[in-house]
């Protein structure tokens, strides 16, 4: 079952090497079914070159394998926590893409410093707090999801408005309305992370004006959007 | 009508991904007709892969669509202001190319620090002032054009001598005698922006001597030029 | 004899340009036979384009050429010292890859600052001490091996847990269970060297928590590993 | 006449875009005939894509065109001064390659900081002094050659030992035993310029020990060389 969504998730995973977001198998993309009962995700540690659409794993929201002969990505419990919490998330991408990972390791929020950022992210992309010893020892991957949720809740951010987060000392988790959209946002994230590093490096780390942020975000999103074709 | 110029504008737009100046649809190139009555420009938010020459939009100088079934680039009003003001501009390119955008966000003029710069830009490439709340809220794209003009007027610069400007917190607008020439200057701009960031980062941000600037600019431009074939 | 291992070493050497780890002939990969009597290594200064599997050189552990018509890599004595000392090393790669070489020249350990590092290296990747005048003048390449061993011994590191070292003012030597695995680790090393330079450059050079380091290394290595397929 | 050398110079020029050392037409390679009477050089401002071997220009040492229908590179007088002065130079490459140009604009010598440098350059790669107003106004290209010679003379450097120089605010001139060899050295120069920028940026700008410099340079050059095949 779910051959269509497996095909989409498979193709979205192949975009990661295409956009130079991963080395080897260091990334995974998933998508949730429209009824929000099942998640389709990449198998763990399988080469992109030999991977097939039929290798995608179907799990339920408790992490039980419903279909597939391989183990799902070890990050699956992180994905599941996020799907359970946020109905606005339809797809998730996790990578160790270079610039977003550097900012994750530096524990620096990626502030909105230009219109490239404002076109897709409605404010700073935050970094999670350090995980505690117990959170790391037991249920580490599930707790990674919970720490992301805590970060968004505290800052009152919806992953629809800011579809990315940096896990401290680790790397980005990125969201979208489906698998493909979460990869798209991963490319944008990498681009703004690149630019922000080069600004922070010059001693510049101030957000742009709210007026300009509003203008650019809202000309692309919401009821008054006028960018692109109808 | 205008099939020739549509073809040229289409091809100039395809150079943006070729020269790695854009991700996705983040750029647009236009050209004005020789009688300076119509502007041909890329449609808004259309993929480069599926775009055709016949998709190019023809607008008049008031922004009315004269030919084409799609919406023109949302930046069209910026282009129009610039064509109306400067007879010496025949083509315009706007991108979010990485290094020029970093310098735009850092609000740093790109000073003439070497002969690569001096061969094509006769002095510093300036950054515009921040736009005011009202300028952003209403007629934002038109006002972007007016702020560029204000910047050039104040510094007494012609876009023929310095065929590029950085819009603060946004990115570059680049000029040429036609669409193709404005893309060419965009490549040069990206190169000098790259080099200048790496000099500013070492604490070096001094212009080269006027003697050397004159020599290199004038051996390529004007009546005494001797570079290249006749 | 040893046609299989020659083929493997040949192919592993070709991965160096593929992964952009070398310019021209600036690298070499070797593998030791299972009985640990012979080492197969790339010939010295031969172009990757014209090189054939049959060009690989077989030497014994004293450096005598057992098979092959060309001179082996000038770094062969370094490889031999390391194979003699460490039974856990099956393959060795030496390159002048850009980022690892920069860190070697800066004489900066590559600290474990994120999970990309922790997935493959169980702690800091160390830099060797400066070599002494006499060590450089006579038996330089052999002494390079001895200085690497001294570095690992002093810090009580096994090349199985930390499969790479930076030779001061020179570049990395990287280890694996076979030739291919040592190239794999070279790619990871280059990636973490890249990220660490960009963190050090921002004034950040602290290791991540031991808890997180343990978690990521041990979920991929040892008896409780759960990453990847069985 | 000279079809062989035209073919070689043509091919060497095509290596510049291959090795990513030039944008557009921003570079030129030349070679002198064995009798040191004629220099074959790229025509000025001609596209690499449309250029043919037969487009190469032959000039004598006074700069008179002996063969060819196009104008020679505008940098020809610089090449000629260097060929006249140094019998050890057989080929010259001039580019605006990114990293060597950054160091030229920063007016920073490229010090020998690692073995990659020491394998090909026997000490620091120097920057020329600023050119004077009169030197720029008249016979600029010839004077560029004279300033390079002054730089080498003052520091007592032979272009055989250090086959590159950085012209201040301009870019590198690189030497070799023939055209191809000068391109090879340009690639090495770009690599060490890249690494040195990243070391200077961390506040590190010390040369390596003379012992290690001697070892690496002399194991590749001179009568006791033992690197590579015979």
Coordinates of C-alpha atoms in Angstrom, one line a residue, chain D residues 46-194:
Chain D
X46 CA 38.8 36.2 -27.1
X47 CA 36.3 33.7 -25.8
X48 CA 37.8 30.3 -24.7
X49 CA 34.9 28.5 -26.4
X50 CA 35.5 29.9 -29.9
X51 CA 39.3 30.2 -29.7
X52 CA 41.4 28.0 -32.0
X53 CA 45.1 27.0 -31.9
X54 CA 45.6 29.0 -35.0
X55 CA 44.4 32.2 -33.2
X56 CA 47.6 32.2 -31.1
X57 CA 49.8 35.2 -31.7
X58 CA 53.5 35.1 -32.3
X59 CA 55.5 38.1 -31.3
X60 CA 59.2 38.9 -31.2
X61 CA 60.9 40.1 -28.0
X62 CA 60.2 43.7 -29.0
X63 CA 56.5 43.0 -29.2
X64 CA 56.2 43.1 -33.0
X65 CA 53.6 40.7 -34.3
X66 CA 55.3 38.1 -36.4
X67 CA 52.3 35.9 -37.1
X68 CA 48.6 36.1 -36.3
X69 CA 45.6 38.3 -37.3
X70 CA 44.4 39.3 -33.9
X71 CA 45.9 41.6 -31.2
X72 CA 47.9 39.7 -28.6
X73 CA 47.0 39.8 -24.9
X74 CA 47.3 43.3 -23.5
X75 CA 49.6 41.8 -20.9
X76 CA 52.2 40.8 -23.5
X77 CA 54.8 43.5 -22.6
X78 CA 54.8 42.1 -19.0
X79 CA 55.5 38.6 -20.4
X80 CA 58.3 39.9 -22.6
X81 CA 60.2 41.7 -19.9
X82 CA 60.2 38.5 -17.8
X83 CA 61.3 36.3 -20.7
X84 CA 64.1 38.7 -21.5
X85 CA 65.4 38.8 -17.9
X86 CA 65.0 35.1 -16.9
X87 CA 66.4 32.3 -19.0
X88 CA 64.9 29.9 -16.6
X89 CA 61.4 30.8 -17.5
X90 CA 59.9 28.9 -20.5
X91 CA 56.2 29.6 -19.9
X92 CA 54.1 32.2 -18.1
X93 CA 50.5 32.2 -16.8
X94 CA 48.6 35.3 -15.7
X95 CA 45.2 34.9 -14.1
X96 CA 42.8 36.6 -11.6
X97 CA 42.3 33.4 -9.8
X98 CA 40.3 34.0 -6.6
X99 CA 42.6 33.2 -3.7
X100 CA 45.9 34.4 -5.2
X101 CA 44.1 37.6 -6.2
X102 CA 42.7 38.1 -2.7
X103 CA 46.3 37.8 -1.3
X104 CA 47.5 40.2 -4.0
X105 CA 44.9 42.7 -3.0
X106 CA 45.7 42.2 0.7
X107 CA 49.4 42.7 -0.1
X108 CA 50.3 39.6 1.9
X109 CA 53.2 37.3 1.0
X110 CA 52.2 33.7 0.8
X111 CA 54.5 32.2 3.4
X112 CA 55.6 28.6 3.3
X113 CA 53.4 27.2 6.0
X114 CA 53.1 23.5 5.0
X115 CA 54.5 20.8 2.8
X116 CA 52.0 21.4 0.0
X117 CA 53.8 24.7 -0.5
X118 CA 57.3 23.3 0.1
X119 CA 56.9 20.7 -2.5
X120 CA 56.8 23.4 -5.3
X121 CA 57.9 26.8 -3.9
X122 CA 61.2 27.1 -2.1
X123 CA 60.1 29.9 0.3
X124 CA 57.6 32.8 0.5
X125 CA 55.7 33.9 -2.7
X126 CA 56.2 37.7 -2.6
X127 CA 54.0 40.7 -3.4
X128 CA 55.4 43.5 -5.5
X129 CA 55.5 47.1 -4.3
X130 CA 52.8 49.6 -5.3
X131 CA 53.4 51.0 -8.8
X132 CA 54.1 54.7 -9.1
X133 CA 51.9 57.2 -10.9
X134 CA 54.3 57.5 -13.8
X135 CA 54.8 53.7 -14.1
X136 CA 51.0 53.3 -14.4
X137 CA 50.5 56.1 -16.8
X138 CA 53.1 55.2 -19.4
X139 CA 54.1 51.7 -20.5
X140 CA 52.0 50.2 -17.7
X141 CA 52.2 46.6 -18.8
X142 CA 56.0 46.8 -19.4
X143 CA 56.5 48.4 -16.0
X144 CA 54.5 45.7 -14.4
X145 CA 57.2 43.3 -15.6
X146 CA 59.9 45.6 -14.3
X147 CA 58.3 45.8 -10.9
X148 CA 58.2 42.0 -10.7
X149 CA 61.9 41.8 -11.6
X150 CA 62.7 44.4 -9.0
X151 CA 60.8 42.4 -6.4
X152 CA 62.7 39.2 -7.2
X153 CA 66.1 41.0 -7.4
X154 CA 65.7 42.7 -4.0
X155 CA 64.7 39.4 -2.3
X156 CA 67.3 37.5 -4.3
X157 CA 64.8 35.0 -5.6
X158 CA 65.0 33.0 -8.8
X159 CA 61.7 32.3 -10.5
X160 CA 62.9 28.7 -10.9
X161 CA 62.8 28.3 -7.1
X162 CA 59.8 30.4 -6.4
X163 CA 57.8 30.2 -9.7
X164 CA 55.1 32.8 -8.8
X165 CA 54.7 36.4 -7.7
X166 CA 51.7 38.5 -6.7
X167 CA 51.3 41.9 -8.3
X168 CA 49.8 44.2 -5.7
X169 CA 46.1 45.1 -6.2
X170 CA 46.2 42.9 -9.3
X171 CA 46.9 39.2 -9.3
X172 CA 49.5 36.5 -9.9
X173 CA 52.0 35.9 -12.6
X174 CA 53.2 32.3 -12.5
X175 CA 56.2 30.6 -14.2
X176 CA 57.2 27.2 -15.5
X177 CA 59.6 25.4 -17.8
X178 CA 56.9 25.7 -20.5
X179 CA 53.3 26.9 -20.8
X180 CA 51.8 23.8 -19.3
X181 CA 54.1 23.8 -16.3
X182 CA 53.2 27.4 -15.6
X183 CA 49.5 26.4 -15.4
X184 CA 50.4 23.6 -13.1
X185 CA 52.1 26.0 -10.8
X186 CA 49.0 28.3 -11.0
X187 CA 46.9 25.5 -9.6
X188 CA 49.3 24.9 -6.7
X189 CA 49.5 28.6 -6.0
X190 CA 45.7 28.8 -5.8
X191 CA 45.7 25.9 -3.4
X192 CA 48.3 27.4 -1.1
X193 CA 46.8 30.9 -1.3
X194 CA 43.5 29.3 -0.2

